[in-house]
Coordinates of C-alpha atoms in Angstrom, one line a residue:
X1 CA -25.0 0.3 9.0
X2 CA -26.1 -0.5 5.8
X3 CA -29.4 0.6 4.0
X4 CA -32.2 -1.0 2.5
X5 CA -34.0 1.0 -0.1
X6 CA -37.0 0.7 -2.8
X7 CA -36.5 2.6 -6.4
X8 CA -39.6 4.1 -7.8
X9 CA -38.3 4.3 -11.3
X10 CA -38.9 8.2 -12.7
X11 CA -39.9 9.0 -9.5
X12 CA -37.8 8.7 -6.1
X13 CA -36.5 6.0 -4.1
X14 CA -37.4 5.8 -0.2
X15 CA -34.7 4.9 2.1
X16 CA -34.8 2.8 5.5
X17 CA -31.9 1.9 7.8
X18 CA -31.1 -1.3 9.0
X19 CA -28.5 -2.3 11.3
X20 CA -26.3 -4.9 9.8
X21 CA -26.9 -7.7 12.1
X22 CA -30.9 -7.6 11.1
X23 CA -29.4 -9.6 7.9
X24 CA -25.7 -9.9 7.6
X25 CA -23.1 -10.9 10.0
X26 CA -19.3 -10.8 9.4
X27 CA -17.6 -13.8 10.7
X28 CA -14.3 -14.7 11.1
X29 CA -13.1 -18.1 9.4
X30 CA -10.2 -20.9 10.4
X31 CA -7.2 -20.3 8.4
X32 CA -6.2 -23.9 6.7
X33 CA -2.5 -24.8 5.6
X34 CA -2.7 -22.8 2.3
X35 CA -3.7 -19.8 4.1
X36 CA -0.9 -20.4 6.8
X37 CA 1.3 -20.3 3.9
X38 CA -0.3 -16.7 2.8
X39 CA 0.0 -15.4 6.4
X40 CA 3.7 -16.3 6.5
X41 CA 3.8 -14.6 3.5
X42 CA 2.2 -11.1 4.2
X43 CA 2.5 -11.5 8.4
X44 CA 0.8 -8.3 9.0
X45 CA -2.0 -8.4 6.1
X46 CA -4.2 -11.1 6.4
X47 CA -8.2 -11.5 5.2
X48 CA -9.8 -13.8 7.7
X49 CA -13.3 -12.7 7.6
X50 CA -16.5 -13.7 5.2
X51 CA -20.2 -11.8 5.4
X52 CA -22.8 -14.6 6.0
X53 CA -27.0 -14.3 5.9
X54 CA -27.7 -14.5 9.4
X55 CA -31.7 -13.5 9.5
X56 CA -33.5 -16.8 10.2
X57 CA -36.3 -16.1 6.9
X58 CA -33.0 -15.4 4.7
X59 CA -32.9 -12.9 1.5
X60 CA -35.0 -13.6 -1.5
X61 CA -33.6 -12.4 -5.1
X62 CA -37.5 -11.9 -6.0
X63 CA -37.9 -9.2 -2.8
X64 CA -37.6 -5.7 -3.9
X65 CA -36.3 -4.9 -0.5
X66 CA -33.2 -7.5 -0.9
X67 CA -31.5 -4.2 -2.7
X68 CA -28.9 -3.0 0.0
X69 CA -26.9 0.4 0.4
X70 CA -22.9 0.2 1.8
X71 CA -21.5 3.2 2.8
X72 CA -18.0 3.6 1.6
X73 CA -15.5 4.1 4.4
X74 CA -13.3 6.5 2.4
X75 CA -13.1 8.2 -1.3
X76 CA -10.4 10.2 -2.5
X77 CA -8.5 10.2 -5.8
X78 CA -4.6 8.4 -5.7
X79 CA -3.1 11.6 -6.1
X80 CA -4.2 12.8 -2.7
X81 CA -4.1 9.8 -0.6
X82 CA -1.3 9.7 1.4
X83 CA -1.9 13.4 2.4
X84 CA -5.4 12.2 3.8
X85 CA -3.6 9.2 5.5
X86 CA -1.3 11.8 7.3
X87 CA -3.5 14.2 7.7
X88 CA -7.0 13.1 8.4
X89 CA -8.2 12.3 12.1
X90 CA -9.0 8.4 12.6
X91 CA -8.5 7.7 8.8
X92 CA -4.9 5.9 8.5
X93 CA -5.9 3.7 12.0
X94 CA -9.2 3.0 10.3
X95 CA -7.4 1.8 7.1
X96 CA -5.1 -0.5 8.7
X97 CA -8.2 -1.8 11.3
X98 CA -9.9 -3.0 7.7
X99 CA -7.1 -4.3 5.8
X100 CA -5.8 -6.0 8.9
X101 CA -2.4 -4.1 9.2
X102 CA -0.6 -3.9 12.8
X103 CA -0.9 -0.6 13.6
X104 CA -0.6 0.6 17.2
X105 CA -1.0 5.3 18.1
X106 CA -2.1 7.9 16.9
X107 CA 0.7 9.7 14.9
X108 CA 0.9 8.6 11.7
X109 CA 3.6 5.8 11.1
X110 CA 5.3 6.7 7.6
X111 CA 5.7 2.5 7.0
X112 CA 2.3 1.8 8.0
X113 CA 1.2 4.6 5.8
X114 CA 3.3 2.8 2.9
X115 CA 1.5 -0.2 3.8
X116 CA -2.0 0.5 3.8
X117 CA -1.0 2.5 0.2
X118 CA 0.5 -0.9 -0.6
X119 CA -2.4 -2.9 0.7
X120 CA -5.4 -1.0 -0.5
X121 CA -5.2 -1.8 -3.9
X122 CA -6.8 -5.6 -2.6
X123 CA -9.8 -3.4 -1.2
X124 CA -10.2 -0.9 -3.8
X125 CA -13.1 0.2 -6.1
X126 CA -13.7 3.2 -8.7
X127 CA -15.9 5.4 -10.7
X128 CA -15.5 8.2 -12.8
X129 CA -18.0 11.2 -13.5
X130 CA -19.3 11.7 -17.1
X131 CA -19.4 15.1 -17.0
X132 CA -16.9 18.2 -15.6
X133 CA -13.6 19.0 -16.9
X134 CA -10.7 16.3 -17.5
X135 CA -9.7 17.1 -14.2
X136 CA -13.0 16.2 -12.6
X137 CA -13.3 13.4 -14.9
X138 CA -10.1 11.6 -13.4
X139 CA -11.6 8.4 -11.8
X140 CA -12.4 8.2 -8.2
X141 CA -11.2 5.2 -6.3
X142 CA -13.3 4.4 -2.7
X143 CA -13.0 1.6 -0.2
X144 CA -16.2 0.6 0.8
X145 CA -17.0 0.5 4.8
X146 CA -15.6 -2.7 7.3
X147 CA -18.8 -4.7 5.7
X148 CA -18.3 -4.2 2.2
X149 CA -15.2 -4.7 2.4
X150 CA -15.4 -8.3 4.0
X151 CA -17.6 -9.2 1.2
X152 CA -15.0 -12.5 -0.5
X153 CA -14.7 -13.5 -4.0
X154 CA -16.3 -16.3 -6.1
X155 CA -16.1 -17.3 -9.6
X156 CA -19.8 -18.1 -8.7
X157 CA -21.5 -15.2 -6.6
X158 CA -24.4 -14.6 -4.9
X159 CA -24.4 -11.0 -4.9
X160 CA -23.8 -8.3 -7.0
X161 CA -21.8 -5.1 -6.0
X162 CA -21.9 -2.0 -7.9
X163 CA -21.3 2.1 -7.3
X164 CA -24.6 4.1 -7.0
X165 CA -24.3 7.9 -6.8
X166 CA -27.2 9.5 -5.6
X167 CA -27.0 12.8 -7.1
X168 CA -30.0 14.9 -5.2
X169 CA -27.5 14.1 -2.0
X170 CA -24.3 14.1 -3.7
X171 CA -23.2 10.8 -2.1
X172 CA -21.9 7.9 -3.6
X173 CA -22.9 4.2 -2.0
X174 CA -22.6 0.7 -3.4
X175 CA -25.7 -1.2 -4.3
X176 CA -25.8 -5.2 -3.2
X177 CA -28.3 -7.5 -4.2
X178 CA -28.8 -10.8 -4.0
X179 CA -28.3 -12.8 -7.7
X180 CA -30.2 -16.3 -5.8
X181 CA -31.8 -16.9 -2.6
X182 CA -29.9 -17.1 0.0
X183 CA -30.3 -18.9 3.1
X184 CA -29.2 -18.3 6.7
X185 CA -25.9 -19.1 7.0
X186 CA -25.0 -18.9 3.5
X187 CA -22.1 -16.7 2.7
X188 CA -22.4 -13.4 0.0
X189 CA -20.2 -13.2 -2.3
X190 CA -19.1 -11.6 -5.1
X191 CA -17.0 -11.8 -8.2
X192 CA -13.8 -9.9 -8.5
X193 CA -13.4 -9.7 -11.8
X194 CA -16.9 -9.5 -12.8
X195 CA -17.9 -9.8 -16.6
X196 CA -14.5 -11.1 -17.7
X197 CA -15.4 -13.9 -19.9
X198 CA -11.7 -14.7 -21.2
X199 CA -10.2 -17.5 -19.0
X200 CA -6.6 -16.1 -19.1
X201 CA -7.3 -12.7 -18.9
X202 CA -9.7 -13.6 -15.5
X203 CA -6.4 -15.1 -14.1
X204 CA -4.7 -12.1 -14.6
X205 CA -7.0 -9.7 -12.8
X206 CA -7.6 -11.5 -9.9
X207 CA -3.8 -11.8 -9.6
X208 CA -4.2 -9.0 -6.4
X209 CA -6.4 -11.9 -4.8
X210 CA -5.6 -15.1 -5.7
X211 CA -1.5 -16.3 -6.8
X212 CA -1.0 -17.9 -10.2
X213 CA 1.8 -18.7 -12.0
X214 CA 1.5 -17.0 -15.8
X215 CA 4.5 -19.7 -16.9
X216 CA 4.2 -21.0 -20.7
X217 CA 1.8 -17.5 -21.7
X218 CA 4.4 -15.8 -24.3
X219 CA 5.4 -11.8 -23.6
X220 CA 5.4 -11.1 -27.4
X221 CA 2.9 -8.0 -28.6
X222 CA 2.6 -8.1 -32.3
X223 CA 0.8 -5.6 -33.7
X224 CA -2.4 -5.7 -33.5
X225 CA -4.6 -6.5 -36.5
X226 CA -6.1 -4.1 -38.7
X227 CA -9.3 -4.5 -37.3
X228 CA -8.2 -2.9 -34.1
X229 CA -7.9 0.4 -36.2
X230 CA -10.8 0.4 -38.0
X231 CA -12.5 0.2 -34.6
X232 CA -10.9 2.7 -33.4
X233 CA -11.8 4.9 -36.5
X234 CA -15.8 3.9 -36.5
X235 CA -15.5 5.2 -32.9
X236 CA -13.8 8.3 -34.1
X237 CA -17.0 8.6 -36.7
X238 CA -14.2 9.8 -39.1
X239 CA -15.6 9.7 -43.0
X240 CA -12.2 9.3 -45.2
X241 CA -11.5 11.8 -47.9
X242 CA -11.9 11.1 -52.0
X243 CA -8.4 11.3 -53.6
X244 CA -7.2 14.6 -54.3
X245 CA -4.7 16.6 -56.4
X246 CA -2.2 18.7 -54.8
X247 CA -3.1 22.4 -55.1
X248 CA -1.1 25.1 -54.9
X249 CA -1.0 28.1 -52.0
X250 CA -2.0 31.6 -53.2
X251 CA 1.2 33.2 -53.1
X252 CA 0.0 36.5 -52.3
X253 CA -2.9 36.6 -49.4
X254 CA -3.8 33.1 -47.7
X255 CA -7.1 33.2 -45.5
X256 CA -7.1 31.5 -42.3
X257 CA -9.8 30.6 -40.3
X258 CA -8.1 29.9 -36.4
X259 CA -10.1 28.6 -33.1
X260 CA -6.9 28.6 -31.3
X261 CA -5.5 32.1 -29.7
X262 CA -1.9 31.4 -29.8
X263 CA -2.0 31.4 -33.4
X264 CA -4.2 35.0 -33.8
X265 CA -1.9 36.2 -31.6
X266 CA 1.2 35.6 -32.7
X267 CA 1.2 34.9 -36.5
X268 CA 1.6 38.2 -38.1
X269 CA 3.2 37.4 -41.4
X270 CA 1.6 40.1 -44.4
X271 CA 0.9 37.2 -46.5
X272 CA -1.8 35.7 -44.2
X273 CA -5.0 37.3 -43.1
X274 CA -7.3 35.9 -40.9
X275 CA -11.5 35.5 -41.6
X276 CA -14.1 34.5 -39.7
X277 CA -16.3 32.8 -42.3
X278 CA -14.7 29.4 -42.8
X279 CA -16.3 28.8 -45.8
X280 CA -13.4 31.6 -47.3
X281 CA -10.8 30.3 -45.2
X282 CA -7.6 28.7 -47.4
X283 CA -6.3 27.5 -44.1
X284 CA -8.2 25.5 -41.2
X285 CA -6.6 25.5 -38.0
X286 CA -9.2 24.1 -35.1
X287 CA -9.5 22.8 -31.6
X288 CA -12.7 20.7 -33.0
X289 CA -12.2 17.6 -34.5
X290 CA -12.7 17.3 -37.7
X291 CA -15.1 14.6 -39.0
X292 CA -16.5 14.3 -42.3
X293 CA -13.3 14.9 -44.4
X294 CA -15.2 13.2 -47.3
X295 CA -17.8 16.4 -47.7
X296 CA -14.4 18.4 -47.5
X297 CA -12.6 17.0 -50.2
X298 CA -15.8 17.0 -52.5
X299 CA -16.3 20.8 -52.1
X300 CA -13.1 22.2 -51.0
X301 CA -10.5 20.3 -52.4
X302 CA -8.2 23.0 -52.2
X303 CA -8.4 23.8 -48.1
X304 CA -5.0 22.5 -46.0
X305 CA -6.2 21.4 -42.3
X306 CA -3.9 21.5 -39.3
X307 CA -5.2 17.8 -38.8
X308 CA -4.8 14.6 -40.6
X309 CA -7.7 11.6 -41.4
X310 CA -6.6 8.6 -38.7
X311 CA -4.4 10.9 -37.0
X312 CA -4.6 9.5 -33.3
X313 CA -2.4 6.6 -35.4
X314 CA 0.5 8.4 -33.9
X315 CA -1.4 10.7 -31.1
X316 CA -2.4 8.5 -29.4
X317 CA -0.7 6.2 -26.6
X318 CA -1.5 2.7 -27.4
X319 CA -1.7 3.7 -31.3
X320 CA 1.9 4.7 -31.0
X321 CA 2.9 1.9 -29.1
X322 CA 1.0 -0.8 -31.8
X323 CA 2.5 1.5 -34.8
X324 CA 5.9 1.4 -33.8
X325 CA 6.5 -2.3 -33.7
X326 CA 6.0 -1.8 -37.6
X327 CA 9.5 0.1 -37.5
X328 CA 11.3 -3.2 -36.3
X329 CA 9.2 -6.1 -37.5
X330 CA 7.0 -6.7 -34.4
X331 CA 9.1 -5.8 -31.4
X332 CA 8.9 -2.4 -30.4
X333 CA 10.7 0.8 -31.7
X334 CA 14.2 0.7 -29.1
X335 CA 13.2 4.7 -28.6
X336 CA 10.4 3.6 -26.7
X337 CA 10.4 2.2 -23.8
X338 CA 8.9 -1.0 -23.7
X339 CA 4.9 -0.7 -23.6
X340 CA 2.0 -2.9 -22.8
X341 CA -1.6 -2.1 -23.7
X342 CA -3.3 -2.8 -20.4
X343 CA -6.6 -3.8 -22.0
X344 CA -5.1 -6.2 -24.9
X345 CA -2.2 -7.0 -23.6
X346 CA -2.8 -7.5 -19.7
X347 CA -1.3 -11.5 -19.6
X348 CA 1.8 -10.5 -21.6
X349 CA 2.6 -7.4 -19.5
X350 CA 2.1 -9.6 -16.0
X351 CA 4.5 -12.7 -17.6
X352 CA 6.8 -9.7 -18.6
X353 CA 6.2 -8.8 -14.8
X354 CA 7.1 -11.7 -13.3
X355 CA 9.7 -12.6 -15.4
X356 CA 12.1 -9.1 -14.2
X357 CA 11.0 -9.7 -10.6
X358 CA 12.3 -13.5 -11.2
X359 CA 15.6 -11.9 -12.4
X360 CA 15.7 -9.3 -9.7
X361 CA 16.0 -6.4 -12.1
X362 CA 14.1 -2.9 -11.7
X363 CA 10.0 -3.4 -12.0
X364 CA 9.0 0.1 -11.5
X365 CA 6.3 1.1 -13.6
X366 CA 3.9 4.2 -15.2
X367 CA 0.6 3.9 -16.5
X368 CA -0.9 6.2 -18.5
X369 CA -4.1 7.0 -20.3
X370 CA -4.6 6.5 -23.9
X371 CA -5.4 9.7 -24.2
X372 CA -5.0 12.7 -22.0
X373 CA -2.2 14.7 -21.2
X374 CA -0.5 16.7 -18.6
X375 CA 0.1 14.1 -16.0
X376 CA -3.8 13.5 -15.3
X377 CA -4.8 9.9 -14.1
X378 CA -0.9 8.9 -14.5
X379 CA 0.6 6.1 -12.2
X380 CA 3.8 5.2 -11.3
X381 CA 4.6 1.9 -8.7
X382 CA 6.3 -1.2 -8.6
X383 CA 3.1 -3.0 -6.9
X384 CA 1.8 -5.3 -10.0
X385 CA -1.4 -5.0 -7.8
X386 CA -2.2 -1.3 -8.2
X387 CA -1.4 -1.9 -12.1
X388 CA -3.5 -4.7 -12.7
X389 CA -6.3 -2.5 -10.6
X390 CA -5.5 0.8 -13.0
X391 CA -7.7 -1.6 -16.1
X392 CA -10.9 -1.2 -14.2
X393 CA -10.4 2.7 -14.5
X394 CA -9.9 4.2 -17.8
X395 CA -8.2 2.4 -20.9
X396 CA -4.5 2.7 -19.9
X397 CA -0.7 1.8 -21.4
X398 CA 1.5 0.5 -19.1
X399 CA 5.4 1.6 -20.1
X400 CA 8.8 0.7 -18.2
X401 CA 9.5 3.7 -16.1
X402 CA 13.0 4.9 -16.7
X403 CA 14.3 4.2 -13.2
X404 CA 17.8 5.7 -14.2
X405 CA 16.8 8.8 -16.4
X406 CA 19.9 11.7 -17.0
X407 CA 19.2 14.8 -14.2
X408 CA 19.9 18.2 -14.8
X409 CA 21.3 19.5 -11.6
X410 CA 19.1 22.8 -10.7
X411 CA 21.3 24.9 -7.7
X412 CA 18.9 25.9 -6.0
X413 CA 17.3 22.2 -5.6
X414 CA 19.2 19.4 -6.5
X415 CA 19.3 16.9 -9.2
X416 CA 15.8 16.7 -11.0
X417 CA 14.3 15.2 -14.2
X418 CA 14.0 17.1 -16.8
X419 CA 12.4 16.6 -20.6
X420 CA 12.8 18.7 -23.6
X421 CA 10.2 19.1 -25.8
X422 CA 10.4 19.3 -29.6
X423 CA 7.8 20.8 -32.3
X424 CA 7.3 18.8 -35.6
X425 CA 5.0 19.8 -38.2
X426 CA 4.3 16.7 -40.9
X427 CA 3.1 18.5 -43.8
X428 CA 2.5 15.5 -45.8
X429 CA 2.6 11.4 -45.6
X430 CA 2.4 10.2 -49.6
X431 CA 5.1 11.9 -50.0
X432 CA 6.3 11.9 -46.4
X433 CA 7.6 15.7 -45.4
X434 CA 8.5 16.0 -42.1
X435 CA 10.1 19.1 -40.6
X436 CA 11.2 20.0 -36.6
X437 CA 11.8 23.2 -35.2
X438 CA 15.3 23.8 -34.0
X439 CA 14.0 25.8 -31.3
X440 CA 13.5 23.7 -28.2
X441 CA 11.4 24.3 -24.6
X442 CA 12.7 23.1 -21.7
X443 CA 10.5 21.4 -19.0
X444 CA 11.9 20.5 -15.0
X445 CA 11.0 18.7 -11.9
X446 CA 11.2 20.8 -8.6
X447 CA 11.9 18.6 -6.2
X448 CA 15.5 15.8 -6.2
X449 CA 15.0 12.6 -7.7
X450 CA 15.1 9.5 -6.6
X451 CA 13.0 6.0 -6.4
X452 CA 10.3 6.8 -3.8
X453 CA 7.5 8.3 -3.1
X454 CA 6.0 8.2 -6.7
X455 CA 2.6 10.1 -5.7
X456 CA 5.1 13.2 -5.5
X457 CA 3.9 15.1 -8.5
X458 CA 7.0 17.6 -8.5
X459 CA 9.6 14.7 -8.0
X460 CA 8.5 12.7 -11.1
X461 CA 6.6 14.6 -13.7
X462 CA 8.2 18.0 -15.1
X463 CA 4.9 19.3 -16.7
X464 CA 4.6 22.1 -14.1
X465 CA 2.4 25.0 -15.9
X466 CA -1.4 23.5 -15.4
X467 CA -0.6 22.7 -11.5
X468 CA -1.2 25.6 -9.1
X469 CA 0.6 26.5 -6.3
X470 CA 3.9 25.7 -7.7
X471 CA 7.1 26.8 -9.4
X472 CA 7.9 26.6 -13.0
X473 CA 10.9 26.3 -14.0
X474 CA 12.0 28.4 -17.4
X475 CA 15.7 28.2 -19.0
X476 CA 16.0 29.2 -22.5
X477 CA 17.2 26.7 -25.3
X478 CA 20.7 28.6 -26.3
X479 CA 21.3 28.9 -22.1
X480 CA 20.5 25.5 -21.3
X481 CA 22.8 24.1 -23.8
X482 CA 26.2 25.5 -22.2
X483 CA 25.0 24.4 -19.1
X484 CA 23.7 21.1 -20.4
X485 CA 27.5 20.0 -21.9
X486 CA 29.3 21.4 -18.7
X487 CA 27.1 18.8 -16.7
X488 CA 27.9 16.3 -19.3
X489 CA 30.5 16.6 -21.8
X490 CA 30.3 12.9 -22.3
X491 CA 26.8 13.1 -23.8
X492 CA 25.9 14.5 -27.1
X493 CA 24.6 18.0 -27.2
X494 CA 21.0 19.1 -26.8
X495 CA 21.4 20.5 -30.0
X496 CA 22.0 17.0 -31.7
X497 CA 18.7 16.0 -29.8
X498 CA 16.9 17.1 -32.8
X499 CA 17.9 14.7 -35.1
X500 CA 17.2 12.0 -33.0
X501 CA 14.0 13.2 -32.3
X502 CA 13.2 14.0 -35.9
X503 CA 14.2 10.3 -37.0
X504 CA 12.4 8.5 -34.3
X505 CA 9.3 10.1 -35.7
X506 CA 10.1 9.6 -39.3
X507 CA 10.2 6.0 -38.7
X508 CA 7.1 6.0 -37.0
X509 CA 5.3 8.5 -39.6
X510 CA 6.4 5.8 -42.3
X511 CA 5.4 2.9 -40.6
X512 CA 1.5 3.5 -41.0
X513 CA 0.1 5.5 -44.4
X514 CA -3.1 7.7 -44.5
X515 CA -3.9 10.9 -46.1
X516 CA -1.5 13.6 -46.2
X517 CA -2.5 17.0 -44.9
X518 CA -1.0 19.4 -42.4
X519 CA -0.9 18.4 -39.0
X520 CA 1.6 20.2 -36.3
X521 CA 2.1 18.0 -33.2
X522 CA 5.2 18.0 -30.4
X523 CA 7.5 15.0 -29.2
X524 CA 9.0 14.9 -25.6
X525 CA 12.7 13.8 -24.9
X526 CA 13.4 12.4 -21.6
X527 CA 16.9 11.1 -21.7
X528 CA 18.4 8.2 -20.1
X529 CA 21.9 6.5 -19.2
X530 CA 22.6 3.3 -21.3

């Protein structure tokens, strides 16, 4: 069914239930020659329905009752899908029945499950929740019900689709409404790739729908303009500090005004003491984000920060990525793997695509946010689909998964990936002072490696102390190394890691100038074979 409902603005909205057929009908359509060639193609995926207006008065744009609810068939977040597949009654048959996948029982098939994971990226939609933790704020992907989902593209639709959560039930629908007047017989439709204005751009995303061939668009990313900054820092609401002097540290008692827990309980040096009046603090160490670093220069010049003016520069994903070409005059730093900003760089990173698959080498993938941490809304495939999809979610980078990465073989497990995780404190940028912390930590995956299954958060990602319900793996630094050159005397030693580390971020500190002021951050090594 779908609903038909009436919004009251301030008030309510009243709800009535019509059957489908009282105004749509899904019909199925002749495949031509071009579509013969797509069914050879993809023999067990094929689209061969369209939704019609089938009520003999038709649907008026001007009728507040041509608004229209479509229940969403399922809703789950990627992490989590392919245990509902396997697990949930009638779910994986229904999945296949809508995307038009052969699939014949009632156990679940493992490479029909792989197929509708493949598949559903064609049908997907999302949302995300403005409010909650960052866990509850990881976006939502739903596939809306066997007549939303038969709803076809146009580069000139008659409808509009969006998600409407309705939060007195807690249950999310999509809203369709008509953009003309339709009559019977006349198809609705909507636009894929709705509100892209940029020609080339448009191509890209509708890539999951409709084939095109991105030859002649150049993979080069320069770095962006410095306009791109400066937007990001009016966003940031940052006001830049007035040139200072350098002042000097009391030598005997330093006051220290600290947010963070770690720090009161651990730092118990005589020559600090810490206050709770910040305006008497020598030292600022915060979780906030400091703002208005004009108004702290004017009236307390003297006061070090543990954060930096323009600092997600080189915190920040896509920053990093921009920054680094600096290092080599445009192409980027050979530390990093190579990166693509998903929402500036979309047609560069899908010729970049299709240029490896055209050479047959490795195309596997991870997407990331800009900016979170810890694994959260983090994406790893080879399916250009579900990437292209992953820029209607949250602003992402795309980077070349390391698809032959050095494993540390665990005895109990196996061989697993493992990073190692360096802290850096830049004291200063004019002049640059850098320092890094001989002491390293020691992160591991739990479960053997290999190319598969990518949704398997212990197999890829080694960042095991926020997940519950699992093991975490501790070695300490001066054990690891012994075992580390046993495993592979051919490879430098961890403890020369270090330097690399500390270089690589050199180079990248020095590539981009802002105010100096204390700022302690940490780098991640995962190695791999070259």
């Amino acid at each position: 069914t779908i609903l038909c409902f009436q919004l009251f603005w301030g008030k309510t909205f009243t709800v009535s239930v019509y059957d489908a057929g009282e105004v749509f009908g899904v019909m199925q359509v002749e495949q031509d020659d071009e579509d013969e060639e797509g069914k050879k193609a993809y023999p067990s995926v094929e689209i061969r329905c369209k939704v019609v207006v089938t009520r003999g008065t038709g649907m008026q744009a001007s009728d507040p009752t041509s608004i229209f609810l479509v229940d969403h068939a399922w809703t789950y977040r990627v992490e989590s899908s392919r245990q509902q597949l396997e697990q949930i009654p009638g779910l994986l048959p229904r999945m296949a029945s809508l995307m038009g996948v052969d699939f014949h029982g009632e156990a679940p098939d493992p490479d029909v499950v792989e197929l509708v994971l493949k598949q559903m990226w064609k049908y997907n939609q999302t949302y995300q929740l403005a409010q909650g933790s960052a866990e509850e704020k990881v976006p939502v992907w739903y596939i809306m019900d066997e007549f939303g989902s038969q709803v076809q593209h146009s580069d000139q639709p008659s409808c509009c689709m969006a998600p409407f959560f309705y939060t007195q039930g807690q249950l999310a629908y999509t809203v369709l409404w008509p953009l003309a007047d339709l009559q019977e017989g006349e198809e609705v439709t909507r636009d894929y790739a709705y509100g892209e204005s940029n020609p080339l751009v448009r191509r890209c995303r509708l890539l999951p729908w409709v084939p095109a061939d991105l030859e002649g668009v150049s993979t080069l990313t320069p770095e962006p303009s410095d306009i791109y900054y400066e937007t990001i820092s009016q966003e940031n609401k940052e006001i830049l500090p007035l040139d200072i002097q350098p002042h000097t540290v009391p030598k005997d008692k330093v006051l220290k005004s600290v947010q963070m827990g770690q720090v009161l309980n651990n730092l118990h040096h005589p020559r600090f003491t810490f206050t709770e009046t910040e305006e008497e603090a020598d030292i600022l160490w915060t979780f906030s984000h400091i703002r208005d670093y004009r108004k702290l220069s004017e009236e307390r010049p003297h006061v070090m920060t543990n954060q930096f003016p323009c600092e997600t520069v080189v915190t920040v994903k896509d920053c990093v990525s921009a920054v680094s070409r600096r290092v080599r005059g445009g192409q980027g730093a050979e530390w990093l793997p190579e990166t693509f900003n998903l929402q500036t760089e979309l047609p560069q990173f899908v010729r970049h695509y299709q240029q490896r698959q055209g050479r047959g080498e490795d195309n596997h993938w991870i997407c990331k946010p800009w900016n979170l941490a810890r694994g959260l809304d983090t994406h790893i495939t080879n399916n250009l689909d579900y990437i292209i999809r992953q820029r209607e979610s949250t602003p992402k980078v795309v980077c070349k998964y390391l698809e032959d990465p050095v494993l540390f073989e665990r005895e109990e497990v196996g061989m697993v990936k493992f990073d190692i995780r360096y802290m850096l404190l830049l004291r200063s940028v004019q002049p640059l002072r850098l320092y890094s912390y001989n002491v390293f930590w020691l992160r591991f995956a739990n479960r053997p490696f290999s190319l598969d299954h990518f949704d398997d958060y212990q197999k890829h990602f080694t960042v095991m102390n926020y997940a519950e319900g699992v093991q975490l793996k501790q070695v300490h630094y001066d054990e690891f190394i012994p075992m580390f050159e046993k495993q592979y005397p051919q490879i430098i030693s961890p403890l020369d890691f270090a330097t690399i580390i500390f270089q690589s971020q050199f180079l990248l500190v020095n590539a981009h100038i802002c105010f100096g002021l204390d700022y302690n951050g940490c780098g991640s090594l995962l190695l791999y074979k070259k």
